[in-house]
Amino acid sequence: MLFVAAALTLGTSASAQKAGGGPTYGIQAGSSIPFGDLGDAVSIGFHGGGFVEAKPEGFPFKLRGDAQFVRFGGKDKGESLNVIQGTGNAVFDFPTSSGKKSPAFAMAGIGFYRSSSKGSDSSTDFGFNFGGGFNFSQTSAYKPFVDGRIHFVDDSEYIGITVGFRF
């Protein structure tokens, strides 16, 4: 739901842009690494999802809405954990001395995380994330990138290492 709201907001904001074009869409997948108490209960998992982002006119950063599915394997014959997350983020492209856009970026945001495992109650929690990444070729139709974010949800933390494409 947060992802749909972000997509509608970004689409409306993007249509107000003069030279920025429309919103950018993307897909992403990667590894999710739990630590802390979560790391004691589950093992390394995977995630996948999509996003939409746009830079509204006059903003110094882009707005991005993500929707992802995360699955962690259970440790010691324990139960696996599934997380469906919807986050809204600000994405800042670092400037360069020449005025061109740097391939490096930073991001931070908030969201809702729906966690469930077989045999236990599910919960929906508010959380936040931050991290950074690197854009590769920006001249091709599919613009590859890599990023890493730390997610803080209730008493759980995990790192998402992601590869993806913008189009």
PDB file of C-alpha atoms in Angstrom:
ATOM      1  CA  MET A   1       0.000   0.000   0.000  1.00  0.00           C
ATOM      2  CA  LEU A   2       2.843   2.384   0.853  1.00  0.00           C
ATOM      3  CA  PHE A   3       4.462   1.458  -2.467  1.00  0.00           C
ATOM      4  CA  VAL A   4       1.280   2.332  -4.406  1.00  0.00           C
ATOM      5  CA  ALA A   5       0.945   5.652  -2.576  1.00  0.00           C
ATOM      6  CA  ALA A   6       4.593   6.465  -3.269  1.00  0.00           C
ATOM      7  CA  ALA A   7       4.198   5.541  -6.948  1.00  0.00           C
ATOM      8  CA  LEU A   8       1.169   7.800  -7.323  1.00  0.00           C
ATOM      9  CA  THR A   9       2.880  10.642  -5.476  1.00  0.00           C
ATOM     10  CA  LEU A  10       6.102  10.294  -7.469  1.00  0.00           C
ATOM     11  CA  GLY A  11       4.199  10.011 -10.743  1.00  0.00           C
ATOM     12  CA  THR A  12       2.271  13.201  -9.967  1.00  0.00           C
ATOM     13  CA  SER A  13       5.418  15.002  -8.775  1.00  0.00           C
ATOM     14  CA  ALA A  14       7.382  13.814 -11.779  1.00  0.00           C
ATOM     15  CA  SER A  15       4.777  15.130 -14.214  1.00  0.00           C
ATOM     16  CA  ALA A  16       5.449  18.596 -12.808  1.00  0.00           C
ATOM     17  CA  GLN A  17       9.117  18.380 -13.763  1.00  0.00           C
ATOM     18  CA  LYS A  18      10.321  20.504 -16.656  1.00  0.00           C
ATOM     19  CA  ALA A  19      13.384  18.659 -17.955  1.00  0.00           C
ATOM     20  CA  GLY A  20      13.541  15.670 -15.615  1.00  0.00           C
ATOM     21  CA  GLY A  21      11.229  13.408 -17.581  1.00  0.00           C
ATOM     22  CA  GLY A  22       8.944  10.917 -15.900  1.00  0.00           C
ATOM     23  CA  PRO A  23       9.574   8.616 -13.012  1.00  0.00           C
ATOM     24  CA  THR A  24      12.212   5.893 -13.132  1.00  0.00           C
ATOM     25  CA  TYR A  25      11.215   2.307 -12.381  1.00  0.00           C
ATOM     26  CA  GLY A  26      13.437  -0.534 -11.323  1.00  0.00           C
ATOM     27  CA  ILE A  27      13.857  -4.076 -10.119  1.00  0.00           C
ATOM     28  CA  GLN A  28      16.241  -5.314  -7.452  1.00  0.00           C
ATOM     29  CA  ALA A  29      17.359  -8.486  -5.705  1.00  0.00           C
ATOM     30  CA  GLY A  30      20.058  -9.516  -3.302  1.00  0.00           C
ATOM     31  CA  SER A  31      21.146 -10.987  -0.020  1.00  0.00           C
ATOM     32  CA  SER A  32      19.766 -10.062   3.413  1.00  0.00           C
ATOM     33  CA  ILE A  33      22.136 -10.475   6.345  1.00  0.00           C
ATOM     34  CA  PRO A  34      20.587 -10.496   9.843  1.00  0.00           C
ATOM     35  CA  PHE A  35      22.550  -9.429  12.904  1.00  0.00           C
ATOM     36  CA  GLY A  36      21.886  -8.886  16.601  1.00  0.00           C
ATOM     37  CA  ASP A  37      18.958 -10.859  18.052  1.00  0.00           C
ATOM     38  CA  LEU A  38      17.565 -11.509  14.575  1.00  0.00           C
ATOM     39  CA  GLY A  39      20.909 -13.029  13.551  1.00  0.00           C
ATOM     40  CA  ASP A  40      20.646 -15.434  16.493  1.00  0.00           C
ATOM     41  CA  ALA A  41      17.271 -16.724  15.250  1.00  0.00           C
ATOM     42  CA  VAL A  42      17.575 -16.794  11.448  1.00  0.00           C
ATOM     43  CA  SER A  43      20.262 -17.266   8.807  1.00  0.00           C
ATOM     44  CA  ILE A  44      21.220 -15.209   5.761  1.00  0.00           C
ATOM     45  CA  GLY A  45      18.309 -14.745   3.384  1.00  0.00           C
ATOM     46  CA  PHE A  46      17.396 -13.159   0.090  1.00  0.00           C
ATOM     47  CA  HIS A  47      15.174 -10.331  -1.083  1.00  0.00           C
ATOM     48  CA  GLY A  48      13.622  -9.041  -4.269  1.00  0.00           C
ATOM     49  CA  GLY A  49      11.282  -6.296  -5.322  1.00  0.00           C
ATOM     50  CA  GLY A  50      10.713  -3.172  -7.303  1.00  0.00           C
ATOM     51  CA  PHE A  51      10.715   0.579  -6.937  1.00  0.00           C
ATOM     52  CA  VAL A  52       9.736   3.856  -8.508  1.00  0.00           C
ATOM     53  CA  GLU A  53      11.702   7.086  -8.066  1.00  0.00           C
ATOM     54  CA  ALA A  54      11.579  10.655  -9.314  1.00  0.00           C
ATOM     55  CA  LYS A  55      13.151  14.007  -8.583  1.00  0.00           C
ATOM     56  CA  PRO A  56      10.431  16.626  -8.176  1.00  0.00           C
ATOM     57  CA  GLU A  57      11.304  20.087  -9.457  1.00  0.00           C
ATOM     58  CA  GLY A  58      13.229  22.107  -6.876  1.00  0.00           C
ATOM     59  CA  PHE A  59      14.131  19.117  -4.684  1.00  0.00           C
ATOM     60  CA  PRO A  60      17.844  18.498  -3.963  1.00  0.00           C
ATOM     61  CA  PHE A  61      17.184  14.735  -3.868  1.00  0.00           C
ATOM     62  CA  LYS A  62      15.025  12.054  -5.464  1.00  0.00           C
ATOM     63  CA  LEU A  63      12.052  10.398  -3.775  1.00  0.00           C
ATOM     64  CA  ARG A  64      11.853   6.612  -3.995  1.00  0.00           C
ATOM     65  CA  GLY A  65       9.179   4.091  -3.041  1.00  0.00           C
ATOM     66  CA  ASP A  66      10.303   0.460  -2.600  1.00  0.00           C
ATOM     67  CA  ALA A  67       8.318  -2.753  -2.179  1.00  0.00           C
ATOM     68  CA  GLN A  68      10.314  -5.877  -1.297  1.00  0.00           C
ATOM     69  CA  PHE A  69       9.874  -9.450  -0.133  1.00  0.00           C
ATOM     70  CA  VAL A  70      12.573 -10.745   2.230  1.00  0.00           C
ATOM     71  CA  ARG A  71      12.994 -14.371   3.330  1.00  0.00           C
ATOM     72  CA  PHE A  72      15.375 -15.516   6.049  1.00  0.00           C
ATOM     73  CA  GLY A  73      16.070 -19.217   6.628  1.00  0.00           C
ATOM     74  CA  GLY A  74      15.613 -20.688  10.102  1.00  0.00           C
ATOM     75  CA  LYS A  75      18.644 -21.707  12.177  1.00  0.00           C
ATOM     76  CA  ASP A  76      18.959 -25.075  13.906  1.00  0.00           C
ATOM     77  CA  LYS A  77      15.741 -26.439  12.368  1.00  0.00           C
ATOM     78  CA  GLY A  78      13.958 -23.236  13.406  1.00  0.00           C
ATOM     79  CA  GLU A  79      11.313 -21.545  11.350  1.00  0.00           C
ATOM     80  CA  SER A  80      12.038 -19.243   8.446  1.00  0.00           C
ATOM     81  CA  LEU A  81      10.947 -15.615   8.587  1.00  0.00           C
ATOM     82  CA  ASN A  82       9.206 -13.712   5.784  1.00  0.00           C
ATOM     83  CA  VAL A  83       9.109  -9.916   5.641  1.00  0.00           C
ATOM     84  CA  ILE A  84       7.098  -7.781   3.238  1.00  0.00           C
ATOM     85  CA  GLN A  85       8.334  -4.213   3.377  1.00  0.00           C
ATOM     86  CA  GLY A  86       7.240  -0.945   1.867  1.00  0.00           C
ATOM     87  CA  THR A  87       9.635   1.975   2.322  1.00  0.00           C
ATOM     88  CA  GLY A  88       9.789   5.589   1.234  1.00  0.00           C
ATOM     89  CA  ASN A  89      13.306   6.979   0.801  1.00  0.00           C
ATOM     90  CA  ALA A  90      15.198  10.120  -0.088  1.00  0.00           C
ATOM     91  CA  VAL A  91      18.052   9.406  -2.539  1.00  0.00           C
ATOM     92  CA  PHE A  92      20.876  11.945  -2.736  1.00  0.00           C
ATOM     93  CA  ASP A  93      23.263  11.838  -5.714  1.00  0.00           C
ATOM     94  CA  PHE A  94      26.639  13.201  -4.642  1.00  0.00           C
ATOM     95  CA  PRO A  95      27.844  16.167  -6.715  1.00  0.00           C
ATOM     96  CA  THR A  96      31.250  16.309  -8.354  1.00  0.00           C
ATOM     97  CA  SER A  97      33.598  19.249  -8.772  1.00  0.00           C
ATOM     98  CA  SER A  98      32.771  19.336 -12.500  1.00  0.00           C
ATOM     99  CA  GLY A  99      29.059  19.707 -11.737  1.00  0.00           C
ATOM    100  CA  LYS A 100      28.184  16.330 -13.236  1.00  0.00           C
ATOM    101  CA  LYS A 101      26.252  13.746 -11.286  1.00  0.00           C
ATOM    102  CA  SER A 102      28.489  11.368  -9.343  1.00  0.00           C
ATOM    103  CA  PRO A 103      27.808   7.640  -9.655  1.00  0.00           C
ATOM    104  CA  ALA A 104      27.735   7.400  -5.822  1.00  0.00           C
ATOM    105  CA  PHE A 105      24.532   8.007  -3.884  1.00  0.00           C
ATOM    106  CA  ALA A 106      23.192   7.890  -0.325  1.00  0.00           C
ATOM    107  CA  MET A 107      19.674   7.034   0.781  1.00  0.00           C
ATOM    108  CA  ALA A 108      17.577   6.994   3.924  1.00  0.00           C
ATOM    109  CA  GLY A 109      13.931   6.460   4.664  1.00  0.00           C
ATOM    110  CA  ILE A 110      11.097   5.024   6.701  1.00  0.00           C
ATOM    111  CA  GLY A 111       8.599   2.263   6.131  1.00  0.00           C
ATOM    112  CA  PHE A 112       6.367  -0.534   7.278  1.00  0.00           C
ATOM    113  CA  TYR A 113       7.608  -4.088   7.687  1.00  0.00           C
ATOM    114  CA  ARG A 114       5.175  -7.041   7.886  1.00  0.00           C
ATOM    115  CA  SER A 115       6.933 -10.051   9.452  1.00  0.00           C
ATOM    116  CA  SER A 116       5.554 -13.581   9.672  1.00  0.00           C
ATOM    117  CA  SER A 117       6.725 -17.126  10.226  1.00  0.00           C
ATOM    118  CA  LYS A 118       4.911 -20.439  10.167  1.00  0.00           C
ATOM    119  CA  GLY A 119       3.425 -21.241  13.550  1.00  0.00           C
ATOM    120  CA  SER A 120       3.775 -17.777  15.080  1.00  0.00           C
ATOM    121  CA  ASP A 121       1.879 -14.544  14.972  1.00  0.00           C
ATOM    122  CA  SER A 122       2.650 -11.977  12.336  1.00  0.00           C
ATOM    123  CA  SER A 123       3.368  -8.363  13.131  1.00  0.00           C
ATOM    124  CA  THR A 124       3.523  -5.067  11.306  1.00  0.00           C
ATOM    125  CA  ASP A 125       6.160  -2.670  12.556  1.00  0.00           C
ATOM    126  CA  PHE A 126       7.424   0.768  11.675  1.00  0.00           C
ATOM    127  CA  GLY A 127      11.125   0.986  10.833  1.00  0.00           C
ATOM    128  CA  PHE A 128      13.803   2.958   9.080  1.00  0.00           C
ATOM    129  CA  ASN A 129      16.765   2.313   6.822  1.00  0.00           C
ATOM    130  CA  PHE A 130      19.838   4.068   5.490  1.00  0.00           C
ATOM    131  CA  GLY A 131      22.732   3.257   3.218  1.00  0.00           C
ATOM    132  CA  GLY A 132      24.386   4.056  -0.059  1.00  0.00           C
ATOM    133  CA  GLY A 133      25.272   2.719  -3.437  1.00  0.00           C
ATOM    134  CA  PHE A 134      26.883   3.105  -6.812  1.00  0.00           C
ATOM    135  CA  ASN A 135      25.344   3.575 -10.273  1.00  0.00           C
ATOM    136  CA  PHE A 136      27.135   1.927 -13.174  1.00  0.00           C
ATOM    137  CA  SER A 137      26.518   2.831 -16.844  1.00  0.00           C
ATOM    138  CA  GLN A 138      23.886   5.559 -17.061  1.00  0.00           C
ATOM    139  CA  THR A 139      23.869   5.569 -20.859  1.00  0.00           C
ATOM    140  CA  SER A 140      22.256   2.164 -21.474  1.00  0.00           C
ATOM    141  CA  ALA A 141      18.512   1.491 -21.470  1.00  0.00           C
ATOM    142  CA  TYR A 142      18.950  -0.620 -18.310  1.00  0.00           C
ATOM    143  CA  LYS A 143      20.979   1.288 -15.745  1.00  0.00           C
ATOM    144  CA  PRO A 144      22.652  -1.170 -13.327  1.00  0.00           C
ATOM    145  CA  PHE A 145      23.386  -0.270  -9.715  1.00  0.00           C
ATOM    146  CA  VAL A 146      24.460  -1.815  -6.434  1.00  0.00           C
ATOM    147  CA  ASP A 147      23.480  -0.614  -2.978  1.00  0.00           C
ATOM    148  CA  GLY A 148      23.590  -1.584   0.662  1.00  0.00           C
ATOM    149  CA  ARG A 149      21.155  -0.561   3.379  1.00  0.00           C
ATOM    150  CA  ILE A 150      20.797  -1.262   7.064  1.00  0.00           C
ATOM    151  CA  HIS A 151      17.194  -1.818   8.157  1.00  0.00           C
ATOM    152  CA  PHE A 152      16.117  -1.209  11.767  1.00  0.00           C
ATOM    153  CA  VAL A 153      12.727  -2.722  12.605  1.00  0.00           C
ATOM    154  CA  ASP A 154      11.471  -3.048  16.174  1.00  0.00           C
ATOM    155  CA  ASP A 155      14.295  -5.022  17.862  1.00  0.00           C
ATOM    156  CA  SER A 156      15.571  -6.493  14.581  1.00  0.00           C
ATOM    157  CA  GLU A 157      18.321  -5.346  12.270  1.00  0.00           C
ATOM    158  CA  TYR A 158      19.542  -6.598   8.928  1.00  0.00           C
ATOM    159  CA  ILE A 159      21.678  -5.468   6.028  1.00  0.00           C
ATOM    160  CA  GLY A 160      20.401  -5.739   2.470  1.00  0.00           C
ATOM    161  CA  ILE A 161      23.038  -5.978  -0.273  1.00  0.00           C
ATOM    162  CA  THR A 162      21.252  -5.342  -3.564  1.00  0.00           C
ATOM    163  CA  VAL A 163      21.911  -5.361  -7.311  1.00  0.00           C
ATOM    164  CA  GLY A 164      19.346  -3.955  -9.662  1.00  0.00           C
ATOM    165  CA  PHE A 165      18.409  -2.136 -12.841  1.00  0.00           C
ATOM    166  CA  ARG A 166      16.650   1.165 -13.472  1.00  0.00           C
ATOM    167  CA  PHE A 167      14.679   1.645 -16.676  1.00  0.00           C
TER     168      PHE A 167
END
